[in-house]
Amino acid sequence: MTQNEHGTIWSSSPAPQPGNAGTVDECAAPAAMPVYRGDIVLASASPRRREMFAREGIPVKIRPSGAGEHLPMALAPETTVMFLALCKAQDVAAREQGFIVAADTIVVADGRIIGKPADEEEAFAILSLLRNRTHQVITGVCLIDNT
């Protein structure tokens, strides 16, 4: 077993045995769990985004953005999500210090961005539109480190 200058521990596998195709070097698990920054700020009220961090054991402060989702001009869907994520990150960074993580997700069908439904009836109409049709789900992410 050997430890390199980065603290990674590895060991070489034994020589291949008859009937065994052989194995490659294996990385052993790190000696300690990773340590995450304590200043990660999630600029979102999304339960799913919160769950993603929690599932990985990454502590975050939840600070939903108050930024609107209005575009200054017509933008391509990929640019739209990046712009909206940037707006959300900047909004939270103006009042919080830390490593700000913001995201925006849209659904695109037939080249058209499908907005968030206003009510249950509109949600049903959107789901009906998407049913049995190809559509895209696009997410843009913005990270701002203002520590």
Tab-separated table of C-alpha atoms in Angstrom:
chain	number	residue	atom	x	y	z
A	1	MET	CA	0.000	0.000	0.000
A	2	THR	CA	1.366	3.441	-0.940
A	3	GLN	CA	0.369	7.033	-0.263
A	4	ASN	CA	1.189	9.723	-2.822
A	5	GLU	CA	1.898	13.410	-2.193
A	6	HIS	CA	-1.847	14.181	-2.405
A	7	GLY	CA	-2.728	11.718	0.330
A	8	THR	CA	-4.289	9.185	-2.066
A	9	ILE	CA	-3.767	5.631	-0.845
A	10	TRP	CA	-3.547	2.846	-3.395
A	11	SER	CA	-2.472	-0.740	-3.607
A	12	SER	CA	-1.554	-2.974	-6.499
A	13	SER	CA	-3.656	-5.984	-7.254
A	14	PRO	CA	-2.115	-9.451	-7.124
A	15	ALA	CA	-0.853	-10.999	-10.344
A	16	PRO	CA	-3.570	-12.497	-12.563
A	17	GLN	CA	-4.521	-16.055	-11.715
A	18	PRO	CA	-5.489	-18.746	-14.240
A	19	GLY	CA	-9.058	-18.181	-15.348
A	20	ASN	CA	-8.900	-14.567	-14.212
A	21	ALA	CA	-8.442	-11.840	-16.806
A	22	GLY	CA	-6.496	-9.836	-14.272
A	23	THR	CA	-7.284	-6.657	-12.465
A	24	VAL	CA	-5.942	-3.130	-12.566
A	25	ASP	CA	-4.634	-1.048	-9.706
A	26	GLU	CA	-7.382	-0.272	-7.240
A	27	CYS	CA	-7.843	2.949	-5.334
A	28	ALA	CA	-8.585	2.434	-1.677
A	29	ALA	CA	-11.226	4.559	-0.030
A	30	PRO	CA	-9.872	7.808	1.412
A	31	ALA	CA	-8.853	7.608	5.050
A	32	ALA	CA	-11.343	10.340	5.997
A	33	MET	CA	-14.634	11.659	4.653
A	34	PRO	CA	-14.336	14.748	2.445
A	35	VAL	CA	-14.604	18.096	4.172
A	36	TYR	CA	-16.864	20.611	2.445
A	37	ARG	CA	-16.852	24.368	2.652
A	38	GLY	CA	-19.129	25.649	5.371
A	39	ASP	CA	-20.170	28.699	3.393
A	40	ILE	CA	-22.133	27.192	0.493
A	41	VAL	CA	-25.320	29.168	-0.127
A	42	LEU	CA	-28.060	27.625	-2.270
A	43	ALA	CA	-29.963	30.411	-4.021
A	44	SER	CA	-33.101	28.326	-4.376
A	45	ALA	CA	-36.245	27.250	-2.589
A	46	SER	CA	-36.388	24.061	-4.673
A	47	PRO	CA	-36.805	20.963	-2.488
A	48	ARG	CA	-35.101	18.842	-5.170
A	49	ARG	CA	-31.987	21.000	-5.247
A	50	ARG	CA	-31.838	20.959	-1.444
A	51	GLU	CA	-32.198	17.159	-1.495
A	52	MET	CA	-29.299	16.794	-3.962
A	53	PHE	CA	-26.921	18.496	-1.532
A	54	ALA	CA	-28.343	16.667	1.492
A	55	ARG	CA	-28.041	13.289	-0.251
A	56	GLU	CA	-24.311	13.935	-0.744
A	57	GLY	CA	-23.887	15.168	2.829
A	58	ILE	CA	-22.993	18.693	1.719
A	59	PRO	CA	-24.205	21.359	4.166
A	60	VAL	CA	-25.780	24.439	2.557
A	61	LYS	CA	-27.583	27.565	3.686
A	62	ILE	CA	-30.879	28.024	1.870
A	63	ARG	CA	-31.381	31.601	0.667
A	64	PRO	CA	-34.025	31.739	-2.078
A	65	SER	CA	-33.518	34.411	-4.693
A	66	GLY	CA	-36.022	37.185	-5.146
A	67	ALA	CA	-34.921	37.776	-8.745
A	68	GLY	CA	-37.693	37.774	-11.294
A	69	GLU	CA	-37.664	35.546	-14.328
A	70	HIS	CA	-38.115	38.268	-16.908
A	71	LEU	CA	-35.846	38.339	-19.936
A	72	PRO	CA	-34.568	41.630	-21.390
A	73	MET	CA	-34.881	40.208	-24.914
A	74	ALA	CA	-35.596	36.969	-26.751
A	75	LEU	CA	-32.862	34.478	-25.935
A	76	ALA	CA	-32.130	30.906	-26.977
A	77	PRO	CA	-33.233	28.358	-24.346
A	78	GLU	CA	-29.634	27.533	-23.366
A	79	THR	CA	-28.833	31.230	-22.908
A	80	THR	CA	-32.102	31.793	-21.041
A	81	VAL	CA	-31.255	29.330	-18.255
A	82	MET	CA	-27.726	30.711	-17.896
A	83	PHE	CA	-29.047	34.294	-17.723
A	84	LEU	CA	-31.715	33.431	-15.140
A	85	ALA	CA	-29.230	31.449	-13.014
A	86	LEU	CA	-26.856	34.433	-13.111
A	87	CYS	CA	-29.648	36.815	-12.032
A	88	LYS	CA	-30.541	34.542	-9.112
A	89	ALA	CA	-26.906	34.184	-8.023
A	90	GLN	CA	-26.275	37.932	-8.210
A	91	ASP	CA	-29.439	38.656	-6.219
A	92	VAL	CA	-28.355	36.386	-3.363
A	93	ALA	CA	-24.687	37.454	-3.574
A	94	ALA	CA	-25.781	41.063	-2.987
A	95	ARG	CA	-26.991	40.114	0.513
A	96	GLU	CA	-25.005	36.977	1.431
A	97	GLN	CA	-21.326	36.145	1.557
A	98	GLY	CA	-20.162	32.683	0.620
A	99	PHE	CA	-20.015	30.309	-2.304
A	100	ILE	CA	-23.328	31.021	-4.044
A	101	VAL	CA	-24.926	28.238	-6.115
A	102	ALA	CA	-27.899	29.157	-8.307
A	103	ALA	CA	-29.698	27.255	-11.048
A	104	ASP	CA	-32.625	27.574	-13.400
A	105	THR	CA	-34.387	24.801	-15.280
A	106	ILE	CA	-36.747	25.046	-18.240
A	107	VAL	CA	-38.658	22.655	-20.448
A	108	VAL	CA	-38.546	23.156	-24.212
A	109	ALA	CA	-40.988	21.594	-26.686
A	110	ASP	CA	-41.009	22.365	-30.405
A	111	GLY	CA	-38.378	25.055	-29.812
A	112	ARG	CA	-40.687	26.882	-27.376
A	113	ILE	CA	-39.977	27.387	-23.678
A	114	ILE	CA	-42.807	25.983	-21.597
A	115	GLY	CA	-43.396	28.253	-18.600
A	116	LYS	CA	-44.395	27.273	-15.102
A	117	PRO	CA	-48.109	26.573	-14.793
A	118	ALA	CA	-50.187	29.172	-12.987
A	119	ASP	CA	-52.693	26.633	-11.699
A	120	GLU	CA	-53.738	22.988	-11.821
A	121	GLU	CA	-55.655	23.425	-15.078
A	122	GLU	CA	-52.636	24.908	-16.834
A	123	ALA	CA	-50.409	22.168	-15.385
A	124	PHE	CA	-52.713	19.541	-16.884
A	125	ALA	CA	-52.618	21.335	-20.264
A	126	ILE	CA	-48.801	21.405	-20.215
A	127	LEU	CA	-48.546	17.729	-19.280
A	128	SER	CA	-50.999	16.884	-22.052
A	129	LEU	CA	-48.876	18.872	-24.517
A	130	LEU	CA	-45.713	17.008	-23.479
A	131	ARG	CA	-47.291	13.557	-23.350
A	132	ASN	CA	-45.761	11.148	-25.875
A	133	ARG	CA	-43.645	13.945	-27.355
A	134	THR	CA	-39.957	14.579	-27.284
A	135	HIS	CA	-38.977	17.575	-25.209
A	136	GLN	CA	-35.841	18.913	-23.547
A	137	VAL	CA	-35.155	19.786	-19.941
A	138	ILE	CA	-32.320	22.315	-19.749
A	139	THR	CA	-30.600	23.569	-16.597
A	140	GLY	CA	-28.189	26.475	-16.271
A	141	VAL	CA	-25.984	26.845	-13.191
A	142	CYS	CA	-24.125	29.887	-11.866
A	143	LEU	CA	-21.486	29.859	-9.133
A	144	ILE	CA	-20.275	33.040	-7.456
A	145	ASP	CA	-17.522	32.971	-4.850
A	146	ASN	CA	-17.749	36.241	-2.919
A	147	THR	CA	-16.023	35.112	0.268
